[in-house]
PDB file of C-alpha atoms in Angstrom:
ATOM      1  CA  MET M  20       0.000   0.000   0.000  1.00 82.00           C
ATOM      2  CA  LEU M  21       1.254   3.438  -0.932  1.00 93.00           C
ATOM      3  CA  ILE M  22       1.021   6.207   1.658  1.00 95.00           C
ATOM      4  CA  LEU M  23       1.622   9.757   0.426  1.00 96.00           C
ATOM      5  CA  THR M  24       1.576  12.871   2.607  1.00 96.00           C
ATOM      6  CA  CYS M  25      -0.499  15.653   1.098  1.00 96.00           C
ATOM      7  CA  PRO M  26       1.765  18.740   1.012  1.00 96.00           C
ATOM      8  CA  TYR M  27      -1.231  21.053   1.492  1.00 95.00           C
ATOM      9  CA  CYS M  28      -2.957  19.573   4.538  1.00 93.00           C
ATOM     10  CA  GLY M  29      -0.175  17.349   5.865  1.00 94.00           C
ATOM     11  CA  VAL M  30      -2.458  14.316   6.072  1.00 95.00           C
ATOM     12  CA  ALA M  31      -0.849  10.933   5.468  1.00 95.00           C
ATOM     13  CA  CYS M  32      -3.179   9.609   2.778  1.00 95.00           C
ATOM     14  CA  ASP M  33      -3.701   6.046   1.847  1.00 95.00           C
ATOM     15  CA  GLU M  34      -3.529   5.271  -1.874  1.00 94.00           C
ATOM     16  CA  THR M  35      -7.299   4.673  -1.919  1.00 95.00           C
ATOM     17  CA  GLU M  36      -7.972   8.233  -0.730  1.00 96.00           C
ATOM     18  CA  LEU M  37      -6.139   9.631  -3.748  1.00 96.00           C
ATOM     19  CA  SER M  38      -6.813   9.824  -7.458  1.00 96.00           C
ATOM     20  CA  PRO M  39      -3.826   9.080  -9.677  1.00 96.00           C
ATOM     21  CA  GLY M  40      -3.053  11.778 -12.223  1.00 95.00           C
ATOM     22  CA  GLY M  41      -0.361  10.087 -14.269  1.00 94.00           C
ATOM     23  CA  GLU M  42       3.063  11.411 -15.072  1.00 95.00           C
ATOM     24  CA  ALA M  43       4.196  14.742 -13.644  1.00 95.00           C
ATOM     25  CA  HIS M  44       5.844  17.751 -15.294  1.00 94.00           C
ATOM     26  CA  LEU M  45       4.320  17.288 -18.754  1.00 93.00           C
ATOM     27  CA  LYS M  46       4.490  20.298 -21.042  1.00 91.00           C
ATOM     28  CA  ARG M  47       1.300  20.711 -23.002  1.00 92.00           C
ATOM     29  CA  PHE M  48       1.463  21.069 -26.773  1.00 94.00           C
ATOM     30  CA  GLY M  49      -1.838  22.331 -28.092  1.00 89.00           C
ATOM     31  CA  PRO M  50      -3.019  24.189 -31.206  1.00 92.00           C
ATOM     32  CA  GLY M  51      -0.160  25.376 -33.376  1.00 93.00           C
ATOM     33  CA  SER M  52       2.264  22.627 -32.362  1.00 95.00           C
ATOM     34  CA  SER M  53       3.668  20.057 -34.732  1.00 96.00           C
ATOM     35  CA  ASP M  54       2.196  16.564 -35.025  1.00 95.00           C
ATOM     36  CA  GLU M  55       5.317  15.079 -33.438  1.00 95.00           C
ATOM     37  CA  GLU M  56       5.121  17.417 -30.438  1.00 95.00           C
ATOM     38  CA  PHE M  57       1.447  16.703 -29.964  1.00 95.00           C
ATOM     39  CA  GLU M  58       1.971  12.961 -30.231  1.00 95.00           C
ATOM     40  CA  THR M  59       4.769  13.115 -27.679  1.00 94.00           C
ATOM     41  CA  TYR M  60       2.681  15.198 -25.303  1.00 94.00           C
ATOM     42  CA  LEU M  61      -0.361  12.961 -25.670  1.00 94.00           C
ATOM     43  CA  PHE M  62       1.101   9.476 -25.765  1.00 95.00           C
ATOM     44  CA  HIS M  63       4.780   9.235 -24.869  1.00 94.00           C
ATOM     45  CA  ARG M  64       5.248   8.410 -21.212  1.00 94.00           C
ATOM     46  CA  GLU M  65       8.102   7.302 -19.047  1.00 93.00           C
ATOM     47  CA  ASN M  66       7.895   3.781 -17.688  1.00 93.00           C
ATOM     48  CA  PRO M  67      10.931   3.625 -15.442  1.00 94.00           C
ATOM     49  CA  LYS M  68      12.074   0.895 -13.133  1.00 95.00           C
ATOM     50  CA  GLY M  69      13.301   3.328 -10.516  1.00 94.00           C
ATOM     51  CA  VAL M  70      12.762   6.984  -9.765  1.00 96.00           C
ATOM     52  CA  HIS M  71       9.470   8.340 -11.061  1.00 96.00           C
ATOM     53  CA  PHE M  72       7.476  11.562 -10.697  1.00 96.00           C
ATOM     54  CA  GLU M  73       3.697  11.462 -10.584  1.00 96.00           C
ATOM     55  CA  ARG M  74       0.672  13.669 -10.079  1.00 97.00           C
ATOM     56  CA  TRP M  75      -1.892  12.756  -7.448  1.00 97.00           C
ATOM     57  CA  ARG M  76      -5.079  14.368  -6.242  1.00 97.00           C
ATOM     58  CA  HIS M  77      -6.192  14.263  -2.614  1.00 97.00           C
ATOM     59  CA  ALA M  78      -9.678  13.315  -3.788  1.00 96.00           C
ATOM     60  CA  TYR M  79     -11.180  12.181  -0.489  1.00 96.00           C
ATOM     61  CA  GLY M  80      -9.682  15.085   1.427  1.00 94.00           C
ATOM     62  CA  CYS M  81      -8.742  18.638   0.538  1.00 94.00           C
ATOM     63  CA  GLY M  82      -9.137  18.006  -3.214  1.00 94.00           C
ATOM     64  CA  LYS M  83      -5.777  19.533  -4.173  1.00 96.00           C
ATOM     65  CA  TRP M  84      -3.398  18.227  -6.822  1.00 97.00           C
ATOM     66  CA  PHE M  85       0.180  17.551  -5.781  1.00 97.00           C
ATOM     67  CA  HIS M  86       3.353  15.887  -7.048  1.00 97.00           C
ATOM     68  CA  ALA M  87       5.042  12.825  -5.637  1.00 97.00           C
ATOM     69  CA  ALA M  88       8.535  11.446  -6.228  1.00 96.00           C
ATOM     70  CA  ARG M  89       8.802   7.746  -5.642  1.00 96.00           C
ATOM     71  CA  HIS M  90      10.617   4.586  -6.642  1.00 96.00           C
ATOM     72  CA  THR M  91       8.547   2.259  -8.804  1.00 95.00           C
ATOM     73  CA  MET M  92      10.370  -0.881  -7.734  1.00 94.00           C
ATOM     74  CA  THR M  93      10.890  -0.409  -3.994  1.00 94.00           C
ATOM     75  CA  LEU M  94       7.744   1.766  -3.606  1.00 93.00           C
ATOM     76  CA  GLU M  95       9.861   4.114  -1.508  1.00 95.00           C
ATOM     77  CA  VAL M  96       8.428   7.635  -1.437  1.00 96.00           C
ATOM     78  CA  PHE M  97      11.116  10.321  -1.661  1.00 96.00           C
ATOM     79  CA  GLY M  98       8.734  13.175  -0.996  1.00 96.00           C
ATOM     80  CA  THR M  99       5.671  15.102  -2.092  1.00 97.00           C
ATOM     81  CA  TYR M 100       5.505  18.733  -3.176  1.00 97.00           C
ATOM     82  CA  PRO M 101       2.892  21.232  -4.375  1.00 96.00           C
ATOM     83  CA  ALA M 102       1.694  21.255  -7.973  1.00 95.00           C
ATOM     84  CA  GLN M 103       2.630  24.871  -8.777  1.00 94.00           C
ATOM     85  CA  VAL M 104       6.171  24.095  -9.948  1.00 94.00           C
ATOM     86  CA  TYR M 105       7.821  23.269 -13.269  1.00 93.00           C
ATOM     87  CA  GLU M 106      10.384  20.923 -11.823  1.00 92.00           C
ATOM     88  CA  PRO M 107      11.046  19.046  -8.575  1.00 95.00           C
ATOM     89  CA  PRO M 108      12.350  21.260  -5.739  1.00 95.00           C
ATOM     90  CA  GLU M 109      15.976  20.930  -4.714  1.00 95.00           C
ATOM     91  CA  ASP M 110      15.229  19.183  -1.405  1.00 95.00           C
ATOM     92  CA  ILE M 111      13.323  16.445  -3.220  1.00 95.00           C
ATOM     93  CA  LYS M 112      16.161  16.036  -5.725  1.00 95.00           C
ATOM     94  CA  ALA M 113      18.646  15.853  -2.851  1.00 95.00           C
ATOM     95  CA  ALA M 114      16.538  13.222  -1.076  1.00 95.00           C
ATOM     96  CA  ILE M 115      16.527  11.098  -4.237  1.00 95.00           C
ATOM     97  CA  THR M 116      20.260  11.548  -4.827  1.00 95.00           C
ATOM     98  CA  ALA M 117      20.940  10.397  -1.283  1.00 95.00           C
ATOM     99  CA  LYS M 118      19.130   7.123  -1.964  1.00 94.00           C
ATOM    100  CA  VAL M 119      19.688   6.633  -5.700  1.00 93.00           C
ATOM    101  CA  PRO M 120      22.986   8.248  -6.728  1.00 93.00           C
ATOM    102  CA  GLY M 121      23.173   9.094 -10.404  1.00 92.00           C
ATOM    103  CA  TRP M 122      19.434   8.969 -11.042  1.00 94.00           C
ATOM    104  CA  SER M 123      17.872  10.718 -13.980  1.00 93.00           C
ATOM    105  CA  TRP M 124      14.316  11.172 -15.215  1.00 93.00           C
ATOM    106  CA  ARG M 125      13.526  12.976 -18.435  1.00 90.00           C
ATOM    107  CA  ASP M 126      15.506  16.243 -18.164  1.00 88.00           C
ATOM    108  CA  PHE M 127      15.956  16.075 -14.415  1.00 90.00           C
ATOM    109  CA  SER M 128      18.794  14.523 -12.477  1.00 86.00           C
TER     110      SER M 128
ATOM    111  CA  MET F  19     -40.926  27.721   6.940  1.00 61.00           C
ATOM    112  CA  SER F  20     -40.765  23.974   6.312  1.00 78.00           C
ATOM    113  CA  GLU F  21     -39.792  21.633   9.130  1.00 87.00           C
ATOM    114  CA  PRO F  22     -36.232  20.277   8.859  1.00 89.00           C
ATOM    115  CA  VAL F  23     -36.282  16.473   8.623  1.00 90.00           C
ATOM    116  CA  ASN F  24     -33.436  14.046   9.296  1.00 91.00           C
ATOM    117  CA  ALA F  25     -32.348  11.727   6.504  1.00 92.00           C
ATOM    118  CA  LEU F  26     -33.071   8.679   8.668  1.00 93.00           C
ATOM    119  CA  GLY F  27     -35.457  10.125  11.252  1.00 92.00           C
ATOM    120  CA  GLY F  28     -32.853  10.067  14.020  1.00 92.00           C
ATOM    121  CA  ALA F  29     -31.875   6.410  13.600  1.00 94.00           C
ATOM    122  CA  ARG F  30     -29.995   4.804  16.472  1.00 96.00           C
ATOM    123  CA  PHE F  31     -27.968   1.622  16.892  1.00 97.00           C
ATOM    124  CA  ASP F  32     -26.603   0.279  20.179  1.00 96.00           C
ATOM    125  CA  GLY F  33     -23.541  -1.884  19.734  1.00 95.00           C
ATOM    126  CA  ILE F  34     -19.963  -1.655  20.959  1.00 95.00           C
ATOM    127  CA  VAL F  35     -20.543   2.028  20.281  1.00 96.00           C
ATOM    128  CA  GLN F  36     -23.820   3.916  20.012  1.00 97.00           C
ATOM    129  CA  VAL F  37     -24.440   5.251  16.532  1.00 97.00           C
ATOM    130  CA  THR F  38     -26.996   8.056  16.472  1.00 97.00           C
ATOM    131  CA  GLU F  39     -28.137  10.289  13.667  1.00 96.00           C
ATOM    132  CA  VAL F  40     -28.150  13.717  15.289  1.00 95.00           C
ATOM    133  CA  ALA F  41     -30.939  16.282  14.936  1.00 93.00           C
ATOM    134  CA  PRO F  42     -30.717  18.579  11.890  1.00 93.00           C
ATOM    135  CA  GLN F  43     -27.628  20.782  12.106  1.00 94.00           C
ATOM    136  CA  GLY F  44     -26.901  24.036  10.371  1.00 95.00           C
ATOM    137  CA  MET F  45     -23.829  23.537   8.193  1.00 97.00           C
ATOM    138  CA  ILE F  46     -22.224  26.283   6.119  1.00 97.00           C
ATOM    139  CA  THR F  47     -19.384  25.721   3.692  1.00 97.00           C
ATOM    140  CA  VAL F  48     -17.087  28.721   3.393  1.00 96.00           C
ATOM    141  CA  ARG F  49     -14.397  28.913   0.758  1.00 96.00           C
ATOM    142  CA  GLY F  50     -11.883  31.689   0.336  1.00 96.00           C
ATOM    143  CA  ASP F  51      -8.582  32.975   1.658  1.00 95.00           C
ATOM    144  CA  LEU F  52      -8.542  31.752   5.275  1.00 95.00           C
ATOM    145  CA  GLY F  53      -5.783  34.221   6.120  1.00 92.00           C
ATOM    146  CA  ALA F  54      -7.846  37.270   5.175  1.00 91.00           C
ATOM    147  CA  GLY F  55      -8.950  39.567   7.972  1.00 91.00           C
ATOM    148  CA  ALA F  56     -12.507  39.716   6.617  1.00 94.00           C
ATOM    149  CA  MET F  57     -12.727  35.916   6.799  1.00 94.00           C
ATOM    150  CA  GLU F  58     -11.634  35.907  10.441  1.00 94.00           C
ATOM    151  CA  LYS F  59     -14.281  38.528  11.277  1.00 94.00           C
ATOM    152  CA  ALA F  60     -17.048  36.796   9.291  1.00 94.00           C
ATOM    153  CA  VAL F  61     -16.442  33.439  10.992  1.00 95.00           C
ATOM    154  CA  MET F  62     -16.204  35.072  14.419  1.00 94.00           C
ATOM    155  CA  LYS F  63     -19.503  36.825  13.798  1.00 92.00           C
ATOM    156  CA  ALA F  64     -21.332  33.726  12.533  1.00 92.00           C
ATOM    157  CA  ALA F  65     -20.015  31.125  14.970  1.00 93.00           C
ATOM    158  CA  GLY F  66     -18.343  33.123  17.737  1.00 94.00           C
ATOM    159  CA  LEU F  67     -15.200  31.093  17.116  1.00 95.00           C
ATOM    160  CA  PRO F  68     -11.795  31.792  15.560  1.00 95.00           C
ATOM    161  CA  ILE F  69     -10.530  30.124  12.389  1.00 96.00           C
ATOM    162  CA  PRO F  70      -9.096  26.742  13.430  1.00 96.00           C
ATOM    163  CA  ALA F  71      -5.501  25.723  12.820  1.00 95.00           C
ATOM    164  CA  LYS F  72      -4.723  23.389   9.926  1.00 95.00           C
ATOM    165  CA  THR F  73      -6.755  20.127  10.103  1.00 95.00           C
ATOM    166  CA  SER F  74      -8.341  21.002  13.429  1.00 96.00           C
ATOM    167  CA  VAL F  75     -11.760  21.880  14.784  1.00 96.00           C
ATOM    168  CA  VAL F  76     -12.774  24.535  17.305  1.00 96.00           C
ATOM    169  CA  MET F  77     -15.955  23.913  19.290  1.00 94.00           C
ATOM    170  CA  LYS F  78     -18.077  25.805  21.764  1.00 93.00           C
ATOM    171  CA  GLY F  79     -21.514  24.512  22.779  1.00 90.00           C
ATOM    172  CA  ASP F  80     -23.515  23.733  19.640  1.00 91.00           C
ATOM    173  CA  HIS F  81     -21.189  25.791  17.431  1.00 95.00           C
ATOM    174  CA  ALA F  82     -18.096  24.474  15.693  1.00 96.00           C
ATOM    175  CA  VAL F  83     -15.744  25.483  12.907  1.00 97.00           C
ATOM    176  CA  LEU F  84     -13.996  22.729  10.972  1.00 97.00           C
ATOM    177  CA  TRP F  85     -10.878  23.134   8.822  1.00 97.00           C
ATOM    178  CA  MET F  86     -11.689  21.244   5.623  1.00 96.00           C
ATOM    179  CA  SER F  87      -8.905  22.249   3.222  1.00 96.00           C
ATOM    180  CA  PRO F  88      -6.410  25.129   2.834  1.00 95.00           C
ATOM    181  CA  ASP F  89      -9.242  27.307   1.475  1.00 95.00           C
ATOM    182  CA  GLU F  90     -12.359  25.741   2.972  1.00 96.00           C
ATOM    183  CA  LEU F  91     -14.077  25.809   6.359  1.00 96.00           C
ATOM    184  CA  MET F  92     -17.303  24.309   7.601  1.00 97.00           C
ATOM    185  CA  VAL F  93     -19.288  26.247  10.170  1.00 97.00           C
ATOM    186  CA  VAL F  94     -21.640  24.119  12.299  1.00 96.00           C
ATOM    187  CA  LEU F  95     -24.448  25.927  14.119  1.00 96.00           C
ATOM    188  CA  PRO F  96     -28.118  25.397  15.062  1.00 95.00           C
ATOM    189  CA  HIS F  97     -30.219  24.610  11.978  1.00 94.00           C
ATOM    190  CA  GLY F  98     -32.474  27.662  12.265  1.00 94.00           C
ATOM    191  CA  ASP F  99     -29.523  30.072  12.482  1.00 94.00           C
ATOM    192  CA  ALA F 100     -27.976  28.993   9.177  1.00 94.00           C
ATOM    193  CA  PRO F 101     -29.848  31.212   6.673  1.00 94.00           C
ATOM    194  CA  ALA F 102     -29.172  34.380   8.669  1.00 95.00           C
ATOM    195  CA  ALA F 103     -25.528  33.411   9.174  1.00 96.00           C
ATOM    196  CA  VAL F 104     -25.092  32.791   5.428  1.00 96.00           C
ATOM    197  CA  ALA F 105     -26.509  36.237   4.660  1.00 96.00           C
ATOM    198  CA  ALA F 106     -24.280  37.890   7.271  1.00 95.00           C
ATOM    199  CA  MET F 107     -21.145  36.089   6.100  1.00 95.00           C
ATOM    200  CA  THR F 108     -21.856  36.782   2.424  1.00 95.00           C
ATOM    201  CA  ALA F 109     -22.175  40.471   3.260  1.00 95.00           C
ATOM    202  CA  ALA F 110     -19.017  40.433   5.400  1.00 94.00           C
ATOM    203  CA  LEU F 111     -17.026  38.748   2.606  1.00 95.00           C
ATOM    204  CA  LYS F 112     -18.341  40.968  -0.156  1.00 94.00           C
ATOM    205  CA  SER F 113     -14.913  42.437  -0.908  1.00 93.00           C
ATOM    206  CA  GLU F 114     -13.227  39.010  -0.887  1.00 92.00           C
ATOM    207  CA  HIS F 115     -13.102  36.269  -3.496  1.00 95.00           C
ATOM    208  CA  ALA F 116     -15.146  33.922  -1.332  1.00 96.00           C
ATOM    209  CA  LEU F 117     -18.117  31.578  -1.393  1.00 96.00           C
ATOM    210  CA  VAL F 118     -20.626  30.899   1.397  1.00 97.00           C
ATOM    211  CA  VAL F 119     -23.157  28.096   0.921  1.00 97.00           C
ATOM    212  CA  ASP F 120     -25.741  26.594   3.252  1.00 96.00           C
ATOM    213  CA  VAL F 121     -25.241  22.820   2.962  1.00 96.00           C
ATOM    214  CA  SER F 122     -27.331  21.893   6.027  1.00 95.00           C
ATOM    215  CA  ASP F 123     -29.795  19.813   4.033  1.00 94.00           C
ATOM    216  CA  ALA F 124     -27.126  18.187   1.851  1.00 95.00           C
ATOM    217  CA  ARG F 125     -25.267  16.472   4.687  1.00 95.00           C
ATOM    218  CA  ALA F 126     -26.049  13.943   7.382  1.00 96.00           C
ATOM    219  CA  VAL F 127     -24.381  13.990  10.793  1.00 96.00           C
ATOM    220  CA  PHE F 128     -23.808  10.990  13.043  1.00 97.00           C
ATOM    221  CA  ALA F 129     -22.634  10.873  16.639  1.00 97.00           C
ATOM    222  CA  LEU F 130     -20.656   7.852  17.784  1.00 97.00           C
ATOM    223  CA  GLU F 131     -20.444   7.376  21.513  1.00 97.00           C
ATOM    224  CA  GLY F 132     -18.578   4.745  23.448  1.00 95.00           C
ATOM    225  CA  GLU F 133     -15.266   3.834  25.004  1.00 92.00           C
ATOM    226  CA  GLY F 134     -12.294   5.353  23.189  1.00 87.00           C
ATOM    227  CA  PRO F 135     -10.742   2.102  21.917  1.00 92.00           C
ATOM    228  CA  ALA F 136     -14.095   0.772  20.639  1.00 94.00           C
ATOM    229  CA  LEU F 137     -14.801   4.092  18.971  1.00 95.00           C
ATOM    230  CA  ARG F 138     -11.473   4.148  17.165  1.00 95.00           C
ATOM    231  CA  GLU F 139     -11.848   0.503  16.225  1.00 95.00           C
ATOM    232  CA  THR F 140     -15.296   1.038  14.688  1.00 96.00           C
ATOM    233  CA  LEU F 141     -13.994   3.809  12.441  1.00 96.00           C
ATOM    234  CA  ALA F 142     -10.759   1.952  11.677  1.00 96.00           C
ATOM    235  CA  LYS F 143     -12.777  -0.950  10.254  1.00 96.00           C
ATOM    236  CA  LEU F 144     -14.187   1.385   7.607  1.00 97.00           C
ATOM    237  CA  SER F 145     -11.511   3.969   6.890  1.00 96.00           C
ATOM    238  CA  PRO F 146      -7.866   3.810   5.778  1.00 96.00           C
ATOM    239  CA  ALA F 147      -7.038   6.701   8.143  1.00 95.00           C
ATOM    240  CA  ASP F 148      -4.523   6.134  10.929  1.00 94.00           C
ATOM    241  CA  MET F 149      -6.856   5.932  13.932  1.00 95.00           C
ATOM    242  CA  ARG F 150      -4.255   5.760  16.703  1.00 94.00           C
ATOM    243  CA  SER F 151      -4.794   8.556  19.191  1.00 92.00           C
ATOM    244  CA  ALA F 152      -1.312   9.934  18.479  1.00 94.00           C
ATOM    245  CA  ALA F 153      -2.152  10.278  14.776  1.00 93.00           C
ATOM    246  CA  LEU F 154      -5.721  11.480  15.249  1.00 95.00           C
ATOM    247  CA  PRO F 155      -6.024  13.247  18.602  1.00 95.00           C
ATOM    248  CA  VAL F 156      -9.179  14.860  19.951  1.00 96.00           C
ATOM    249  CA  GLY F 157     -10.027  17.992  17.967  1.00 95.00           C
ATOM    250  CA  VAL F 158      -8.493  16.982  14.645  1.00 96.00           C
ATOM    251  CA  VAL F 159     -10.713  16.649  11.579  1.00 96.00           C
ATOM    252  CA  ARG F 160      -9.989  13.800   9.208  1.00 96.00           C
ATOM    253  CA  ARG F 161     -11.587  13.850   5.803  1.00 96.00           C
ATOM    254  CA  THR F 162     -11.314  10.381   4.408  1.00 96.00           C
ATOM    255  CA  ARG F 163     -13.054   7.455   2.839  1.00 96.00           C
ATOM    256  CA  LEU F 164     -15.605   5.413   4.780  1.00 96.00           C
ATOM    257  CA  ALA F 165     -15.920   2.119   2.883  1.00 95.00           C
ATOM    258  CA  GLN F 166     -17.087   3.448  -0.505  1.00 96.00           C
ATOM    259  CA  VAL F 167     -18.066   7.038   0.294  1.00 97.00           C
ATOM    260  CA  PRO F 168     -16.320  10.236   1.433  1.00 97.00           C
ATOM    261  CA  ALA F 169     -16.797  11.326   5.034  1.00 97.00           C
ATOM    262  CA  ALA F 170     -15.251  13.639   7.599  1.00 97.00           C
ATOM    263  CA  PHE F 171     -15.008  12.840  11.276  1.00 97.00           C
ATOM    264  CA  TRP F 172     -13.409  14.177  14.429  1.00 97.00           C
ATOM    265  CA  PHE F 173     -13.219  13.265  18.078  1.00 96.00           C
ATOM    266  CA  ALA F 174     -15.055  15.848  20.178  1.00 94.00           C
ATOM    267  CA  ASN F 175     -13.685  14.171  23.312  1.00 93.00           C
ATOM    268  CA  ASP F 176     -12.395  10.734  24.319  1.00 93.00           C
ATOM    269  CA  THR F 177     -15.816   9.112  24.194  1.00 95.00           C
ATOM    270  CA  GLU F 178     -17.578  10.852  21.328  1.00 96.00           C
ATOM    271  CA  ALA F 179     -16.855  11.173  17.646  1.00 96.00           C
ATOM    272  CA  ARG F 180     -18.855  13.145  15.098  1.00 96.00           C
ATOM    273  CA  LEU F 181     -19.118  12.149  11.474  1.00 97.00           C
ATOM    274  CA  ILE F 182     -20.411  14.120   8.499  1.00 97.00           C
ATOM    275  CA  CYS F 183     -21.301  12.527   5.166  1.00 97.00           C
ATOM    276  CA  PHE F 184     -23.444  13.331   2.158  1.00 97.00           C
ATOM    277  CA  ARG F 185     -27.144  13.023   2.936  1.00 96.00           C
ATOM    278  CA  SER F 186     -27.691  10.871  -0.143  1.00 97.00           C
ATOM    279  CA  VAL F 187     -25.543   8.122   1.410  1.00 97.00           C
ATOM    280  CA  ALA F 188     -26.824   8.520   4.984  1.00 96.00           C
ATOM    281  CA  SER F 189     -28.516   5.105   5.111  1.00 97.00           C
ATOM    282  CA  TYR F 190     -25.429   3.420   3.632  1.00 97.00           C
ATOM    283  CA  VAL F 191     -23.203   5.091   6.220  1.00 97.00           C
ATOM    284  CA  PHE F 192     -25.575   4.224   9.061  1.00 97.00           C
ATOM    285  CA  GLY F 193     -25.599   0.638   7.801  1.00 97.00           C
ATOM    286  CA  ILE F 194     -21.818   0.240   7.683  1.00 97.00           C
ATOM    287  CA  LEU F 195     -21.328   2.027  11.020  1.00 97.00           C
ATOM    288  CA  SER F 196     -23.911  -0.241  12.665  1.00 97.00           C
ATOM    289  CA  HIS F 197     -22.299  -3.297  11.106  1.00 97.00           C
ATOM    290  CA  ALA F 198     -18.835  -2.225  12.284  1.00 96.00           C
ATOM    291  CA  ALA F 199     -20.281  -1.686  15.788  1.00 96.00           C
ATOM    292  CA  THR F 200     -22.030  -5.068  15.991  1.00 96.00           C
ATOM    293  CA  PRO F 201     -21.683  -6.541  19.509  1.00 95.00           C
ATOM    294  CA  GLY F 202     -19.157  -9.377  19.509  1.00 93.00           C
ATOM    295  CA  SER F 203     -17.155  -7.861  16.651  1.00 92.00           C
ATOM    296  CA  GLU F 204     -14.528  -6.311  18.949  1.00 91.00           C
ATOM    297  CA  VAL F 205     -10.964  -6.681  17.709  1.00 92.00           C
ATOM    298  CA  GLY F 206      -9.270  -5.008  20.671  1.00 90.00           C
ATOM    299  CA  HIS F 207      -6.571  -3.440  18.532  1.00 91.00           C
ATOM    300  CA  PHE F 208      -6.585  -0.086  20.308  1.00 89.00           C
ATOM    301  CA  SER F 209      -7.157  -1.283  23.871  1.00 79.00           C
TER     302      SER F 209
END
């Protein structure tokens, strides 16, 4: 069972209290973009065995969206952080580096 | 003025805890910037209580203010006082980006009374929330899932918990609470 702490209300939420929102930090390509960009935005997703960044919504609680950094194999949660960011905050990156030296995910490392 | 009617007519179940549907309550949902001075004044005027700290509840007599999310409060007051309080709060928050809605008739409220361990056990059978008293002390609101539906509950003291759910699922919630409180179903995990 996955337990994530909502960064807004500080409640330790069980997985079943949350709605999964898929991969985090996607950049939207809408009208005016090329077919390749739109295809990448719409369909291409990471499927790592290791460090992964996801979006979750505290659906049964405060209703806010947030980000979570976790390990897909060990299920270890490195941290959660608010949704209003373009990339993971430094403390989250540092927490991951401490556990998984040399990690990388899309453009982040 | 029409008579307020309970969803279940004040249903009651006596088991390892007593589950009672409480008389109609006034419930007002307030959304907006909780840090704004106007919000503090509006809530103080309507309920006579300050804005509670994150995830907590403040209570005095039949009034309470519940922290529901970083931008949402629920004000609990006598049923008849709700319409006037909504009007007063709407006026007080006129200059703010805020929303005040009377949800009294859209929610059902249950009181659970019994020994602390039995009380925590009954709720723990239905919810994934950490029910240990260190994780959920008296006066902390927990919005969570109760079997298949959303609910919010808090411990008013060591022997009473209050639970709010949608009125449309009141009979379902009463059913699962009664089932979880069936005599002989004690687990003894918290005792």
